[in-house]
Structure formats: structure tokens, C-alpha cells
XYZ file of C-alpha atoms in Angstrom:
335
model
C 94.758 -101.744 -3.014
C 97.448 -99.949 -1.719
C 98.203 -99.783 2.284
C 98.466 -96.214 4.430
C 102.631 -96.076 3.638
C 102.534 -98.402 0.413
C 102.018 -97.593 -2.760
C 100.667 -100.961 -5.275
C 103.134 -101.414 -8.207
C 102.009 -103.119 -11.021
C 105.446 -103.246 -13.096
C 106.126 -104.469 -17.148
C 109.791 -105.434 -17.382
C 110.241 -104.982 -20.787
C 112.087 -108.868 -22.613
C 112.543 -106.436 -26.018
C 114.843 -103.271 -27.085
C 113.367 -100.715 -29.088
C 110.490 -98.298 -28.877
C 107.342 -98.384 -27.379
C 103.759 -96.916 -27.312
C 101.946 -97.020 -24.019
C 98.287 -95.861 -23.415
C 95.801 -97.463 -20.246
C 93.500 -95.888 -17.809
C 93.503 -96.045 -13.873
C 89.636 -95.813 -11.860
C 88.321 -95.964 -8.511
C 86.538 -98.958 -8.323
C 84.989 -97.888 -4.922
C 84.494 -94.458 -5.407
C 81.372 -94.010 -2.194
C 83.922 -93.538 0.213
C 87.350 -92.276 0.572
C 89.562 -89.210 -0.804
C 90.588 -91.343 -3.920
C 94.187 -92.404 -4.746
C 96.918 -90.488 -6.390
C 99.095 -92.582 -9.702
C 101.938 -92.257 -11.987
C 103.417 -93.727 -14.605
C 106.721 -94.213 -14.727
C 109.940 -95.605 -16.921
C 112.753 -96.634 -14.653
C 116.107 -97.828 -15.579
C 118.314 -99.833 -12.525
C 117.929 -96.241 -10.153
C 116.338 -93.567 -12.304
C 113.310 -92.860 -13.120
C 111.444 -90.756 -15.371
C 107.607 -89.847 -14.859
C 105.714 -90.014 -18.102
C 102.176 -88.747 -16.149
C 100.580 -88.827 -12.711
C 97.303 -87.283 -11.234
C 95.052 -88.557 -9.305
C 91.343 -90.340 -9.378
C 88.427 -88.778 -10.126
C 85.788 -89.825 -8.365
C 84.345 -93.028 -10.519
C 86.083 -91.509 -14.333
C 87.755 -93.422 -16.056
C 91.142 -92.102 -16.407
C 92.875 -92.736 -19.459
C 96.814 -92.061 -20.041
C 99.011 -91.721 -22.565
C 99.214 -92.534 -25.604
C 103.352 -91.843 -25.193
C 105.107 -92.429 -28.306
C 108.626 -93.460 -28.711
C 109.285 -94.337 -25.437
C 112.547 -95.845 -25.744
C 113.533 -99.230 -24.177
C 116.347 -101.660 -23.532
C 115.550 -105.326 -22.046
C 115.420 -105.230 -18.643
C 113.580 -101.883 -18.141
C 110.680 -101.458 -16.657
C 107.299 -99.647 -17.184
C 105.406 -98.931 -14.105
C 102.202 -98.120 -13.086
C 101.690 -96.665 -9.400
C 98.932 -96.403 -7.256
C 99.047 -94.752 -3.787
C 97.019 -93.978 -1.014
C 95.869 -90.312 -1.374
C 96.754 -87.999 1.759
C 97.870 -91.444 3.439
C 94.176 -92.690 3.844
C 93.349 -95.959 1.645
C 90.296 -96.253 2.395
C 88.092 -97.628 -0.512
C 90.957 -97.210 -2.236
C 89.971 -100.458 -4.677
C 91.628 -99.600 -7.969
C 90.840 -100.714 -11.953
C 93.617 -101.084 -13.967
C 94.166 -101.270 -17.656
C 98.080 -101.445 -18.505
C 99.074 -101.690 -22.572
C 102.881 -101.483 -24.514
C 102.738 -102.188 -28.461
C 106.016 -102.173 -29.887
C 104.635 -102.236 -34.019
C 104.463 -105.814 -34.062
C 103.277 -107.284 -30.213
C 101.389 -105.739 -28.018
C 101.303 -106.322 -24.198
C 97.985 -106.229 -22.135
C 97.307 -106.391 -18.855
C 94.335 -107.521 -18.795
C 94.398 -109.838 -21.342
C 97.585 -111.231 -20.213
C 97.505 -111.627 -16.628
C 93.034 -111.794 -15.936
C 92.954 -114.988 -17.492
C 95.063 -117.030 -14.896
C 96.548 -114.256 -12.384
C 97.305 -116.484 -9.682
C 99.844 -118.320 -11.465
C 102.484 -117.127 -10.640
C 104.686 -113.296 -9.982
C 106.296 -112.387 -12.196
C 103.586 -113.235 -14.783
C 104.797 -114.420 -18.362
C 102.903 -112.806 -20.828
C 100.753 -114.533 -23.640
C 103.178 -114.218 -26.009
C 105.085 -116.609 -24.021
C 107.898 -114.601 -22.300
C 107.942 -115.210 -18.643
C 108.461 -112.634 -15.749
C 107.025 -110.138 -17.837
C 104.364 -108.800 -15.565
C 105.496 -108.062 -12.061
C 102.621 -107.484 -9.160
C 104.907 -106.019 -6.159
C 104.960 -102.608 -3.181
C 107.149 -99.859 -2.184
C 107.440 -97.301 0.322
C 104.657 -94.407 -0.908
C 107.976 -92.040 -0.499
C 110.941 -93.573 -2.266
C 114.115 -92.323 -0.837
C 116.889 -90.550 -3.323
C 114.947 -92.025 -6.098
C 116.572 -90.181 -9.050
C 113.888 -89.074 -11.155
C 114.609 -87.549 -14.552
C 112.218 -84.097 -15.104
C 109.578 -85.053 -17.894
C 109.984 -82.458 -20.239
C 113.698 -81.587 -19.309
C 116.692 -82.312 -22.209
C 117.309 -85.398 -20.416
C 114.215 -86.915 -20.617
C 113.808 -86.019 -24.657
C 117.437 -87.006 -25.328
C 116.158 -90.148 -24.216
C 113.725 -90.454 -26.184
C 114.710 -89.214 -29.182
C 116.179 -91.741 -31.927
C 117.435 -89.738 -34.583
C 121.008 -89.357 -33.635
C 121.878 -85.741 -35.175
C 118.916 -84.624 -32.721
C 120.526 -86.644 -29.482
C 123.849 -85.385 -30.023
C 121.868 -81.312 -30.343
C 119.990 -82.227 -26.842
C 123.408 -83.326 -25.306
C 125.496 -79.875 -26.488
C 122.390 -78.575 -24.542
C 122.579 -80.167 -21.289
C 126.619 -79.921 -21.283
C 125.926 -76.115 -22.592
C 123.068 -75.408 -19.091
C 125.897 -77.521 -16.657
C 128.437 -74.727 -17.904
C 126.308 -72.054 -17.805
C 124.280 -72.637 -14.872
C 120.650 -71.116 -14.381
C 121.264 -68.112 -14.859
C 119.891 -68.134 -18.564
C 116.802 -70.780 -17.442
C 112.701 -69.660 -17.551
C 111.853 -70.648 -13.625
C 109.228 -72.590 -14.631
C 111.085 -74.415 -17.064
C 111.986 -78.278 -16.080
C 115.828 -77.839 -16.692
C 116.343 -75.780 -13.642
C 115.477 -79.598 -11.692
C 117.829 -81.625 -13.771
C 120.017 -78.815 -12.741
C 120.262 -79.288 -9.563
C 119.306 -83.262 -10.289
C 122.764 -83.686 -11.804
C 125.001 -81.581 -9.551
C 123.517 -82.974 -6.351
C 125.930 -84.825 -4.084
C 123.340 -87.966 -4.837
C 123.604 -87.299 -8.051
C 124.629 -89.219 -10.796
C 127.627 -87.281 -11.513
C 129.221 -86.744 -7.832
C 128.031 -89.512 -6.066
C 131.017 -92.097 -7.281
C 132.855 -89.348 -6.575
C 132.022 -88.808 -3.393
C 131.907 -92.272 -2.173
C 135.560 -92.960 -3.377
C 136.657 -89.247 -2.459
C 139.052 -91.302 1.037
C 141.657 -92.721 -0.987
C 145.323 -92.144 -1.131
C 145.064 -91.479 -3.979
C 142.649 -88.401 -3.896
C 144.152 -86.787 -0.404
C 147.419 -86.102 -2.812
C 145.081 -83.906 -4.549
C 145.161 -80.466 -3.748
C 141.787 -79.198 -3.400
C 140.293 -75.652 -2.311
C 137.261 -77.478 -1.183
C 136.545 -78.917 2.071
C 140.066 -79.512 5.540
C 142.935 -80.571 4.366
C 143.430 -84.344 5.291
C 147.127 -84.026 6.822
C 145.107 -81.382 9.993
C 143.660 -85.246 11.097
C 144.923 -87.969 13.903
C 146.685 -84.940 15.031
C 147.291 -83.726 18.636
C 148.720 -80.260 18.846
C 150.974 -81.623 21.941
C 151.485 -84.352 19.661
C 149.397 -87.314 21.974
C 148.607 -89.958 19.401
C 143.951 -89.646 18.196
C 142.112 -91.278 15.852
C 143.048 -91.180 12.128
C 139.482 -89.545 11.688
C 139.379 -86.860 14.353
C 140.277 -83.076 14.252
C 141.491 -81.863 16.956
C 142.685 -78.369 18.077
C 143.081 -75.910 20.673
C 140.923 -73.243 21.345
C 140.852 -70.212 20.395
C 140.518 -72.037 16.726
C 138.428 -71.190 13.449
C 138.296 -74.309 10.963
C 137.027 -72.674 7.494
C 135.458 -75.671 5.244
C 134.726 -74.081 1.910
C 131.974 -76.778 0.118
C 130.620 -76.218 -3.853
C 126.973 -74.092 -3.713
C 126.237 -77.126 -5.743
C 127.793 -79.565 -4.076
C 125.850 -78.193 -0.600
C 122.026 -77.367 -1.933
C 119.696 -78.957 0.330
C 122.272 -80.609 2.455
C 122.560 -80.682 6.504
C 125.851 -79.944 7.829
C 126.036 -82.300 10.998
C 129.040 -82.300 13.555
C 130.145 -83.557 16.815
C 132.548 -82.163 19.050
C 133.757 -82.379 22.477
C 136.683 -81.956 24.941
C 139.448 -84.270 24.729
C 139.601 -87.199 27.672
C 143.065 -86.432 28.948
C 143.958 -82.612 28.115
C 140.786 -81.046 28.122
C 140.049 -82.795 31.678
C 139.447 -79.290 33.153
C 138.776 -77.642 30.026
C 135.847 -75.638 28.893
C 134.439 -74.537 25.028
C 132.116 -73.373 23.131
C 131.683 -74.471 19.581
C 129.727 -72.494 16.591
C 128.644 -73.439 13.192
C 128.748 -70.072 11.314
C 128.227 -69.295 7.716
C 130.662 -66.358 8.157
C 134.341 -65.772 10.319
C 133.506 -65.341 14.306
C 133.213 -61.325 15.484
C 136.195 -62.730 17.904
C 137.818 -64.972 18.158
C 137.747 -65.882 22.347
C 135.870 -65.033 24.455
C 131.812 -66.463 26.060
C 128.993 -66.122 23.322
C 126.082 -65.107 25.474
C 122.942 -66.486 24.012
C 120.642 -64.339 22.298
C 116.968 -64.198 21.549
C 116.089 -64.450 17.758
C 113.913 -62.294 17.958
C 113.324 -58.509 18.658
C 110.799 -58.157 21.673
C 109.937 -55.250 24.260
C 110.689 -55.579 27.926
C 107.327 -57.480 30.112
C 106.920 -59.760 26.518
C 109.022 -62.592 27.927
C 106.940 -65.873 28.277
C 107.340 -69.961 28.100
C 106.445 -69.792 24.583
C 109.273 -67.068 23.149
C 111.980 -68.076 25.867
C 112.064 -71.178 23.281
C 113.346 -68.429 20.398
C 116.591 -67.811 21.604
C 120.110 -69.165 20.406
C 121.965 -70.926 22.640
C 125.406 -71.506 22.208
C 126.837 -74.120 25.400
C 129.306 -74.544 26.769
C 130.562 -78.062 26.958
C 132.429 -79.134 30.192
C 133.206 -82.691 31.326
C 130.585 -83.488 33.986
C 132.083 -83.756 37.705
C 134.831 -81.086 36.313
C 135.714 -78.415 38.314
C 135.212 -76.801 35.184
C 131.479 -77.705 35.341
């Protein structure tokens, strides 16, 4: 039974390495009220998640999932069945589950392994004598920054493939996808999402590089992207400023180039202020633009973002004005 913002997770942590067959079912056990539950089956390896299936309950109907064949796991990998409150409504969300895994020799069943003595422990041992196999926990309904491998994508297929030749062929296709971009990928293909994930600034290829980018070694490598590190920590008049501050004399234009794949979906946030001493009686307007400004100096007037005929102004459409505030120090003559 989930909570409004917390999903319930039944997690099977693998005591073996090898291929699995996975089946199970989900059923709303209290269909007389509420709007049902959401469910998903995932393979979790470290921070990565691969969705095998997901859906919503359908009244009292028993919803089977699987069979999922040849799901390869290593010891310690997790197969998770997640039950969430549909649209945040957890009323009458009691849910009946079954969850069965086979490796060709052994079978693990949630009902058989746990129901005889469910209070024996969490994590709970399996019926084969392996400790800490079944885990019961909760997690936020919305898990931030959880990388999920798109079902049906080249990478999802590669991870399930046992044949070494086929794995090499799929790896080559993934390399070609990253080199060629999305121009040759169908709009409905899961490989479009895979491409965005792999090249995301939070993704597996770039996140580690970004975390290590502020090193002396990295600063000595010329790059056409970002801002020259040598510009930081310098006042135009030679006075000391913080090593992470960028101090310029207005009017000035600072161009920052970012790779499109790195910036997609991100928000650029900048904080600007007048220097406490040399800008004491100054004033400045700061803009973030996608193109160079039309004029390097002069006051930028506020303007409406929509065209309005005379007489159409009101409190509501005044909020559509795009404003570039003039920054001054409190108590200064400039203010």
C-alpha cells in the first residue's frame, strides 16, 4: 500500500549471476474505491534502471506481467516491483502481488518465500537458504535523476544479449548512433531517448568529466566551449576579487559557447552584482541572450512580450512585460 508521495518497492537482490525468466502479477485488492495504482518492473544495476514493463491497475482484474526471458543479472543486481499511488491518490491502494524468478535450476517466489514468515526479517531470506534476498522499502514517487535505459533501445537489447558476436554488432550500432546523431533515427524510436540520456550532462558519459573539469590539468587544455578560466579572479583595475568571480567593466559582452547536447533540458542561472567599491555609484543592466546584443551600451527599455492594441492594458497583461532591471546600490546617489 503506497503513500501519496511514496511508492512501495519489493526488491529481489540476486544471489546468482546468469540469465533469468521473470513473471508475476499485480491486482488491486480494494477496487471498491480509489483510482487504482501504478506499477512497474525494473532491473537495477547501481544507479541505472531498465524498465521491463509498467502500467496501471484495472479494477479487480488480475494483471500478469512477463514472461521476460534471458534477463541477465550479476550477483547483487536487483529486480524491483514498484507500486505507486496513481495521480497521488493512495485511497484504497491495497495491492496483491506475485513475483517469480527462474534461473533454469532454481525458482524464487515472493509468495512462497515470504508469506509463511513475513516478519522474520527485512531483508528476508529466500526458501533456498540465501540471506537478504527479498527487500521491502519505499522511495519517492518521482525519483530525481534516476537514469533509466529505454525499453527496446539498442542498449537494452545489448544488455540482454548472450551471444558475443551479437553484442559486438549492437555495440557498433550504439557507437554509430552517438557519432551520427538523431538525423537517421525514427521519431518514435526508443534510441532517440537513449541518445539524449547518454549525452546528457547528467548522463554516464559526461557526468564524471564535468565533476573533474575544474582541475589544474583541465584548465591548461584549450577549449572552444565555456569561459576562459584565466578571466576569473581579476578586477579590470587590478584589485583582488574572488577566484571564482568574473569581474568586468560595463559595457561588456561575455560569450559562452555550450555544446547543444550538453545544454539541452538545462537551465542557465547567473548571479550578477555591482562591485562594492568600484561600483559604489554605478548602475548596470544584465541580460542573458542567445544572440549578441544589438547595442553594446545604453539603457535597455522594458517591452511587452505580446502585442497589445491601445486601451488593452490591464493588471493581468502587465505581467507579460519583459523587464531588464537596472541594478544600483541601496542608498547610493545613482539609485
